[in-house]
Tab-separated table of C-alpha atoms in Angstrom:
chain	number	residue	atom	x	y	z
A	1	MET	CA	11.918	-14.095	-13.940
A	2	SER	CA	10.590	-13.138	-17.170
A	3	ALA	CA	11.925	-9.276	-18.478
A	4	GLN	CA	8.143	-8.454	-19.625
A	5	LEU	CA	5.917	-10.137	-16.982
A	6	LEU	CA	3.232	-7.088	-17.690
A	7	ASP	CA	3.582	-6.493	-21.738
A	8	ARG	CA	0.925	-4.616	-23.294
A	9	LYS	CA	-0.729	-4.928	-19.931
A	10	VAL	CA	-2.184	-0.980	-18.625
A	11	ALA	CA	-2.175	0.073	-15.743
A	12	ILE	CA	-2.829	3.035	-13.259
A	13	ILE	CA	-0.994	3.645	-9.850
A	14	THR	CA	-2.619	6.100	-7.300
A	15	GLY	CA	-0.414	7.801	-5.310
A	16	ALA	CA	3.024	7.615	-7.631
A	17	ALA	CA	4.650	10.720	-7.580
A	18	SER	CA	6.577	8.902	-4.403
A	19	GLY	CA	7.536	6.619	-2.164
A	20	MET	CA	5.932	2.922	-2.218
A	21	GLY	CA	3.735	4.071	-6.030
A	22	LEU	CA	6.446	5.948	-7.435
A	23	ALA	CA	8.487	2.372	-6.985
A	24	THR	CA	5.879	0.607	-8.706
A	25	ALA	CA	5.433	2.485	-11.281
A	26	ALA	CA	9.108	2.263	-12.513
A	27	THR	CA	8.747	-1.799	-12.001
A	28	PHE	CA	5.949	-2.459	-14.072
A	29	LEU	CA	7.317	-0.260	-16.602
A	30	GLU	CA	10.163	-2.201	-16.712
A	31	HIS	CA	8.128	-4.791	-17.416
A	32	GLY	CA	6.744	-3.643	-20.373
A	33	ALA	CA	3.433	-2.069	-18.806
A	34	LYS	CA	2.058	1.205	-19.531
A	35	VAL	CA	2.145	3.542	-16.825
A	36	VAL	CA	-0.688	6.129	-15.590
A	37	LEU	CA	0.549	7.832	-12.494
A	38	ALA	CA	-2.164	9.581	-10.353
A	39	ASP	CA	-1.422	11.486	-7.730
A	40	ILE	CA	-2.541	14.846	-5.820
A	41	GLN	CA	0.792	16.352	-6.351
A	42	GLN	CA	1.278	17.782	-10.379
A	43	ASP	CA	5.198	19.205	-9.831
A	44	ALA	CA	6.189	15.831	-8.949
A	45	GLY	CA	3.635	14.013	-10.563
A	46	GLN	CA	5.147	15.686	-13.881
A	47	THR	CA	8.593	15.444	-13.111
A	48	ALA	CA	8.214	11.431	-12.574
A	49	ALA	CA	6.321	10.865	-15.638
A	50	ASP	CA	8.451	12.559	-17.605
A	51	GLN	CA	11.256	11.452	-16.687
A	52	LEU	CA	10.328	7.359	-16.252
A	53	GLY	CA	9.736	8.019	-20.333
A	54	PRO	CA	6.761	7.705	-23.040
A	55	ALA	CA	4.528	5.062	-21.682
A	56	ALA	CA	4.272	6.492	-18.326
A	57	ARG	CA	1.078	9.728	-18.128
A	58	PHE	CA	0.492	11.478	-15.279
A	59	ARG	CA	-3.045	12.763	-13.908
A	60	ARG	CA	-3.275	15.256	-10.965
A	61	VAL	CA	-5.902	13.647	-8.672
A	62	ASP	CA	-7.395	13.569	-5.335
A	63	VAL	CA	-8.394	10.641	-4.607
A	64	THR	CA	-11.055	11.634	-2.302
A	65	ASP	CA	-13.315	12.955	-5.190
A	66	ALA	CA	-14.862	10.091	-6.637
A	67	ASP	CA	-16.201	12.215	-10.003
A	68	GLN	CA	-12.073	12.430	-10.547
A	69	LEU	CA	-11.305	8.739	-10.005
A	70	GLU	CA	-14.394	8.167	-12.903
A	71	SER	CA	-12.173	10.666	-15.071
A	72	LEU	CA	-8.791	8.983	-14.073
A	73	VAL	CA	-10.286	5.474	-15.788
A	74	GLN	CA	-11.625	7.113	-18.683
A	75	TYR	CA	-8.469	8.288	-18.979
A	76	ALA	CA	-5.954	5.523	-18.882
A	77	ALA	CA	-8.443	3.484	-21.285
A	78	ASP	CA	-8.395	6.649	-23.729
A	79	GLU	CA	-5.319	7.105	-24.215
A	80	PHE	CA	-3.784	3.016	-23.678
A	81	GLY	CA	-7.047	1.138	-25.312
A	82	SER	CA	-7.911	-0.391	-21.914
A	83	LEU	CA	-6.904	-0.576	-18.395
A	84	ASP	CA	-5.859	-4.522	-16.961
A	85	VAL	CA	-4.540	-3.004	-13.640
A	86	LEU	CA	-5.374	-0.322	-10.846
A	87	PHE	CA	-3.257	-0.355	-7.927
A	88	SER	CA	-4.968	1.646	-5.572
A	89	ASN	CA	-1.999	2.743	-3.326
A	90	ALA	CA	-2.647	6.300	-2.033
A	91	GLY	CA	-3.019	7.039	1.532
A	92	ALA	CA	-1.978	8.889	4.546
A	93	ALA	CA	-1.989	8.523	8.540
A	94	CYS	CA	-4.002	12.017	8.395
A	95	ASP	CA	-4.999	11.857	12.208
A	96	LEU	CA	-2.993	10.302	14.747
A	97	SER	CA	-4.913	10.554	17.746
A	98	PRO	CA	-5.881	7.476	20.258
A	99	VAL	CA	-9.433	6.183	20.409
A	100	ALA	CA	-10.027	8.562	23.374
A	101	GLU	CA	-9.932	11.572	21.645
A	102	LEU	CA	-9.994	11.032	18.501
A	103	ALA	CA	-12.862	13.534	16.637
A	104	PRO	CA	-15.285	12.911	14.600
A	105	GLU	CA	-14.045	15.089	11.681
A	106	GLY	CA	-10.268	13.274	12.202
A	107	LEU	CA	-11.917	9.994	11.793
A	108	ARG	CA	-14.300	11.323	8.658
A	109	ARG	CA	-10.681	12.382	7.473
A	110	THR	CA	-8.395	9.380	7.980
A	111	LEU	CA	-11.463	7.395	6.275
A	112	ALA	CA	-12.012	9.745	3.115
A	113	LEU	CA	-8.452	9.164	1.935
A	114	ASN	CA	-7.779	5.212	3.382
A	115	LEU	CA	-11.286	4.174	2.641
A	116	ASP	CA	-13.594	5.582	0.659
A	117	ALA	CA	-11.242	6.221	-1.937
A	118	HIS	CA	-10.007	2.961	-2.319
A	119	ALA	CA	-13.708	1.594	-2.983
A	120	ALA	CA	-14.496	4.062	-5.623
A	121	ALA	CA	-11.233	3.402	-7.156
A	122	HIS	CA	-12.242	-1.046	-7.167
A	123	LYS	CA	-16.072	0.538	-8.484
A	124	PHE	CA	-14.784	2.552	-11.738
A	125	ALA	CA	-12.554	-0.340	-12.222
A	126	LEU	CA	-14.341	-3.112	-12.224
A	127	ARG	CA	-17.115	-1.354	-14.500
A	128	GLN	CA	-14.146	-0.739	-17.067
A	129	PHE	CA	-13.298	-4.334	-16.835
A	130	ARG	CA	-16.391	-4.925	-17.699
A	131	ARG	CA	-17.311	-2.779	-20.224
A	132	GLN	CA	-13.895	-3.620	-22.290
A	133	GLY	CA	-15.068	-7.715	-21.555
A	134	ARG	CA	-12.043	-8.055	-20.425
A	135	ALA	CA	-10.321	-9.293	-16.432
A	136	GLY	CA	-8.161	-7.021	-14.338
A	137	SER	CA	-5.915	-7.161	-11.832
A	138	ILE	CA	-6.610	-4.927	-8.282
A	139	ILE	CA	-4.487	-4.107	-5.612
A	140	THR	CA	-4.718	-2.571	-2.219
A	141	THR	CA	-2.473	-1.056	-0.358
A	142	ALA	CA	-3.618	-2.210	3.452
A	143	SER	CA	-1.213	-2.153	6.632
A	144	ILE	CA	0.097	-4.731	8.988
A	145	ALA	CA	-2.123	-1.759	11.100
A	146	ALA	CA	-4.928	-3.492	10.122
A	147	LEU	CA	-3.882	-6.927	11.981
A	148	GLN	CA	-1.935	-5.667	14.803
A	149	ALA	CA	-2.624	-2.578	17.352
A	150	GLY	CA	0.614	-0.251	17.523
A	151	TRP	CA	1.625	0.041	14.322
A	152	ASN	CA	-0.548	3.902	13.623
A	153	GLY	CA	-3.190	5.926	14.226
A	154	ALA	CA	-6.655	4.731	15.588
A	155	ALA	CA	-8.652	5.809	12.773
A	156	TYR	CA	-5.570	4.770	10.191
A	157	SER	CA	-5.648	1.155	12.010
A	158	MET	CA	-9.904	1.068	11.213
A	159	ALA	CA	-9.874	2.085	7.413
A	160	LYS	CA	-6.838	0.190	7.014
A	161	ALA	CA	-8.551	-3.035	8.603
A	162	ALA	CA	-11.839	-2.231	6.491
A	163	VAL	CA	-9.819	-2.008	3.027
A	164	LEU	CA	-9.580	-5.904	3.917
A	165	ALA	CA	-13.324	-6.649	4.264
A	166	LEU	CA	-13.236	-4.323	0.722
A	167	VAL	CA	-10.941	-6.451	-1.146
A	168	ARG	CA	-12.303	-9.976	-0.231
A	169	GLN	CA	-15.276	-8.694	-1.570
A	170	THR	CA	-14.705	-7.418	-4.709
A	171	ALA	CA	-12.767	-10.918	-4.833
A	172	LEU	CA	-16.319	-12.445	-4.339
A	173	GLU	CA	-18.498	-10.491	-6.219
A	174	SER	CA	-15.795	-10.529	-9.677
A	175	LYS	CA	-16.486	-14.698	-9.307
A	176	GLY	CA	-15.773	-16.581	-12.739
A	177	THR	CA	-15.094	-13.448	-14.549
A	178	GLY	CA	-11.312	-13.789	-13.612
A	179	THR	CA	-11.224	-10.397	-11.835
A	180	ARG	CA	-8.619	-10.708	-8.663
A	181	SER	CA	-8.173	-9.033	-5.858
A	182	ASN	CA	-5.418	-8.316	-3.332
A	183	ALA	CA	-4.210	-6.416	-0.849
A	184	ILE	CA	-0.208	-5.456	-0.015
A	185	LEU	CA	0.107	-5.229	4.145
A	186	PRO	CA	3.280	-3.065	4.609
A	187	GLY	CA	5.256	-3.243	7.364
A	188	ALA	CA	7.728	-0.530	8.446
A	189	VAL	CA	8.681	0.778	4.730
A	190	LEU	CA	11.326	3.976	4.586
A	191	THR	CA	9.218	6.267	2.261
A	192	PRO	CA	8.442	10.378	2.831
A	193	MET	CA	5.019	9.420	4.490
A	194	ILE	CA	7.068	8.517	7.773
A	195	PRO	CA	9.260	12.512	8.519
A	196	PRO	CA	5.898	14.694	8.373
A	197	MET	CA	4.634	12.206	10.929
A	198	PHE	CA	6.742	13.134	14.303
A	199	GLY	CA	7.020	16.231	12.804
A	200	ILE	CA	10.297	15.944	10.984
A	201	ALA	CA	10.765	19.296	8.567
A	202	ASP	CA	11.989	18.145	5.016
A	203	ALA	CA	15.095	19.061	5.282
A	204	ASP	CA	16.568	17.177	8.438
A	205	ALA	CA	14.538	13.307	6.261
A	206	SER	CA	16.892	11.965	4.955
A	207	ARG	CA	19.356	12.076	7.628
A	208	PHE	CA	16.009	10.842	10.192
A	209	LEU	CA	15.391	7.403	7.728
A	210	SER	CA	18.381	6.860	7.456
A	211	ARG	CA	18.096	6.487	11.171
A	212	VAL	CA	15.182	4.868	11.354
A	213	SER	CA	16.681	2.613	8.960
A	214	ALA	CA	18.980	1.171	10.993
A	215	ALA	CA	16.884	1.135	14.279
A	216	ILE	CA	14.134	-1.132	12.636
A	217	GLY	CA	17.050	-3.034	10.603
A	218	GLY	CA	17.618	-5.017	14.265
A	219	GLN	CA	14.146	-5.564	14.837
A	220	THR	CA	13.371	-7.330	12.324
A	221	LEU	CA	13.476	-10.782	10.972
A	222	ILE	CA	15.012	-10.121	7.800
A	223	GLY	CA	18.006	-7.621	9.438
A	224	ARG	CA	17.144	-4.191	7.407
A	225	ALA	CA	14.123	-2.390	7.180
A	226	GLY	CA	11.217	-2.052	4.222
A	227	LEU	CA	11.858	-0.662	1.380
A	228	ALA	CA	9.692	0.980	-1.855
A	229	SER	CA	10.714	-1.702	-3.682
A	230	ASP	CA	10.192	-4.565	-1.821
A	231	ILE	CA	6.154	-3.422	-1.934
A	232	ALA	CA	6.984	-2.435	-6.178
A	233	ASN	CA	7.798	-5.854	-6.388
A	234	ALA	CA	5.411	-7.325	-4.217
A	235	ALA	CA	2.491	-5.219	-6.658
A	236	LEU	CA	4.012	-6.803	-9.336
A	237	PHE	CA	3.572	-10.874	-8.703
A	238	LEU	CA	-0.190	-9.416	-8.017
A	239	ALA	CA	-0.054	-7.863	-10.991
A	240	SER	CA	1.162	-9.998	-13.469
A	241	ASP	CA	-0.360	-14.081	-14.590
A	242	LEU	CA	2.217	-15.160	-12.074
A	243	SER	CA	-0.682	-15.664	-9.814
A	244	SER	CA	-3.284	-16.131	-11.868
A	245	TRP	CA	-4.627	-18.163	-9.133
A	246	ILE	CA	-4.765	-15.945	-6.225
A	247	THR	CA	-7.572	-13.863	-5.053
A	248	GLY	CA	-8.932	-11.897	-1.876
A	249	ALA	CA	-5.394	-12.812	-0.520
A	250	ASP	CA	-3.768	-10.524	2.144
A	251	LEU	CA	0.236	-10.567	0.898
A	252	THR	CA	2.021	-9.159	4.318
A	253	VAL	CA	5.291	-7.825	3.255
A	254	ASP	CA	6.898	-6.880	6.782
A	255	GLY	CA	10.558	-8.425	7.410
A	256	GLY	CA	8.645	-11.015	8.902
A	257	ALA	CA	6.445	-8.322	11.960
A	258	MET	CA	3.628	-10.257	11.873
A	259	ALA	CA	5.277	-13.867	12.295
A	260	PHE	CA	5.874	-12.982	16.128
A	261	THR	CA	4.765	-11.645	19.151
A	262	LYS	CA	7.162	-9.808	21.559
A	263	ASP	CA	6.182	-7.442	24.237
A	264	ALA	CA	8.148	-6.560	28.005
A	265	THR	CA	5.854	-9.653	29.183
A	266	VAL	CA	8.190	-12.422	27.294
A	267	ASP	CA	11.174	-9.967	29.195
A	268	LEU	CA	9.613	-9.765	32.323
A	269	ILE	CA	9.198	-13.526	32.084
A	270	THR	CA	12.810	-14.384	31.039
A	271	GLN	CA	14.063	-11.824	34.213
A	272	VAL	CA	11.906	-13.690	36.790
A	273	ALA	CA	12.956	-16.407	35.105
A	274	CYS	CA	17.014	-15.827	35.812
A	275	GLU	CA	16.141	-14.643	38.947
A	276	PHE	CA	14.557	-17.834	39.876
A	277	ALA	CA	17.287	-19.991	38.744
A	278	SER	CA	19.433	-17.764	40.831
A	279	ASP	CA	17.895	-18.181	43.828
A	280	GLU	CA	17.627	-22.032	43.084
A	281	VAL	CA	21.242	-22.079	42.886
A	282	ARG	CA	22.193	-20.077	45.883
A	283	GLU	CA	19.736	-22.455	48.024
């Protein structure tokens, strides 16, 4: 690949202070982009931008506040002259309750971060693309939880499924403009978001993730757990001209998790088959 796939492009990345967002910011910068890192974590975000160099900026943004997202897009355009890429990545599990116990407030909170914020980010990015008269690429973080139950809580899964509809609708409404809208569906990626979901203290997060990595590695078709850099590389592809004929698409980055289904039923049938064969031999 060219070392400058995003030369002179301007990108916004939400949820960029850590994990997949931070890895993507670093990758975009390596490929020639100017990047605005947006996150609610002030100290971590500013430190990251300072370390990434002069082509990086940090903007503290609560993505559940539409006014702040509008201001973010305007800031990027004012600071760097335009906007070419939006990576709408911020999100969190929020309420992990099962359907039978999901309270309205928990659902609303989860949707606000994992759906409403993406919709608002899409809106303001589209308006900026139209103002500047130049197409852009919108990339949105969904999840394999949008495709298959059991990967996260009920509210999160519902929100991520709705994100796929948002991505496709944005692609349709951008028909003929050159603007593209695509989703990345991460599988079990090792990020700082995982330990808090299971009540793991910050001091124990690294050791916990090491154990999770070892456990996940044996379950994937690739043979290892997902890394933030895997998502960053997928985002780079969708942000660059290498994907210029791809829009309205869902790109799973999951080590092959969606390529097969394996549950206890298969194991039970296998056990019965072995027992049946043994019985036949004995007879």
